[in-house]
Structure formats: C-alpha cells, structure tokens
Coordinates of C-alpha atoms in Angstrom, one line a residue:
M1 CA -27.6 -29.3 -46.9
A2 CA -28.8 -31.2 -49.8
L3 CA -28.1 -34.9 -49.8
M4 CA -26.3 -37.0 -52.5
I5 CA -26.3 -40.5 -53.6
T6 CA -22.8 -42.0 -54.0
D7 CA -21.6 -44.7 -56.5
E8 CA -22.2 -47.3 -53.9
C9 CA -25.9 -47.1 -54.9
I10 CA -27.3 -50.6 -55.9
N11 CA -30.3 -49.2 -57.8
C12 CA -32.7 -50.8 -55.5
D13 CA -35.5 -48.3 -56.3
V14 CA -36.6 -47.7 -52.7
C15 CA -35.5 -44.1 -52.4
E16 CA -37.2 -42.5 -55.3
P17 CA -40.8 -43.0 -54.3
E18 CA -40.1 -41.9 -50.7
C19 CA -38.9 -38.4 -51.7
P20 CA -41.8 -36.0 -51.0
N21 CA -40.0 -33.3 -53.3
Q22 CA -39.4 -35.5 -56.2
A23 CA -35.7 -34.8 -56.0
I24 CA -34.5 -38.2 -56.7
S25 CA -34.3 -39.7 -60.2
M26 CA -32.3 -42.2 -62.1
G27 CA -29.0 -40.9 -63.4
P28 CA -26.8 -42.4 -66.2
E29 CA -25.5 -45.1 -63.7
F30 CA -27.3 -44.8 -60.4
Y31 CA -29.9 -42.6 -58.7
R32 CA -29.1 -38.9 -58.2
I33 CA -30.6 -36.2 -56.0
D34 CA -31.3 -32.7 -57.4
P35 CA -29.9 -30.3 -54.9
A36 CA -32.3 -27.6 -56.1
R37 CA -35.3 -29.9 -54.9
C38 CA -33.8 -31.6 -51.9
T39 CA -34.8 -30.1 -48.5
E40 CA -33.7 -33.3 -46.5
C41 CA -37.5 -33.6 -46.0
V42 CA -37.6 -30.4 -44.0
G43 CA -41.4 -29.4 -44.1
H44 CA -42.5 -33.0 -44.5
F45 CA -40.7 -35.3 -42.1
D46 CA -38.2 -35.1 -39.1
E47 CA -35.6 -37.1 -41.0
P48 CA -34.7 -37.7 -44.7
Q49 CA -36.8 -40.5 -45.8
C50 CA -34.4 -41.7 -48.5
V51 CA -31.6 -42.1 -45.8
Q52 CA -34.2 -44.1 -43.7
V53 CA -35.0 -46.7 -46.4
C54 CA -31.5 -46.9 -48.1
P55 CA -30.2 -50.5 -47.5
V56 CA -26.6 -49.6 -48.2
S57 CA -26.3 -46.3 -46.5
C58 CA -25.1 -44.5 -49.7
I59 CA -26.8 -41.0 -49.1
P60 CA -24.6 -38.7 -47.2
I61 CA -24.8 -34.8 -47.0
N62 CA -23.5 -33.3 -50.3
P63 CA -20.4 -31.2 -49.3
E64 CA -21.0 -29.0 -52.3
H65 CA -24.5 -27.9 -51.2
V66 CA -24.4 -27.2 -47.5
E67 CA -27.4 -25.5 -46.3
S68 CA -28.9 -24.4 -42.9
R69 CA -32.2 -25.7 -41.7
E70 CA -33.7 -22.2 -42.3
T71 CA -32.5 -22.3 -45.9
L72 CA -34.0 -25.8 -46.3
W73 CA -37.3 -24.4 -45.0
Q74 CA -37.2 -21.6 -47.3
K75 CA -36.6 -24.1 -50.2
Y76 CA -39.5 -26.2 -49.0
Q77 CA -41.8 -23.1 -49.0
R78 CA -40.6 -22.0 -52.5
L79 CA -41.2 -25.6 -53.9
Q80 CA -44.7 -25.7 -52.3
Q81 CA -45.6 -22.3 -54.0
T82 CA -44.5 -23.5 -57.4
A83 CA -46.2 -26.9 -57.1
V84 CA -49.0 -27.3 -59.6
K85 CA -52.2 -26.7 -57.8
P86 CA -55.2 -28.8 -58.8
A87 CA -58.1 -27.0 -60.6
A88 CA -61.1 -26.3 -58.5
P89 CA -64.1 -28.6 -59.3
G90 CA -66.1 -27.3 -62.2
A91 CA -63.4 -24.9 -63.3
A92 CA -62.6 -24.9 -67.0

C-alpha cells in the first residue's frame, strides 16, 4: 500500500526529509508521494515516518495502490539495488 497526501496538506515541509526512499516531492499545489517509491518505510522503519510527523494527519493509504507487506518489501529491495552506490576510494 503506497501512501498519498491529500489536499488537506498545509505544505509544512516536515514529511519530505523524513522519507527514506525520496518518494515525497512538492507537487503543483501540495506535496505528493510517488507510489513507485513509497514502501510505507518497510525496510527502514516499523511505521511510515511521514505519517508520524504530519501535523494535520493528511497521509492515508492510497486506495489506488494497495500492496501487501511482501510487495512493499520487494519494492524496497528493488529500490536498494538501483540506488547509486558510491565509488570505492581511489576508483577513477
């Protein structure tokens, strides 16, 4: 289940830096969550960090992107594999 940010968002900027998958970005009017990157923090934390810090509780489950915990785990693993790995020291 990917999360979504509703139009109740007040653009307080606290959710974006909390997302370990960089799934949150500013949309045309308020923040949005990329369902392809949202794992509900599976693989990082026990609970979604954006939900924890949101002062107006505007981050529900996105009914258009319902996923099992196993699917979220697989997405987490895929994101980790495609993450840019830092070059080894001395590598050119």
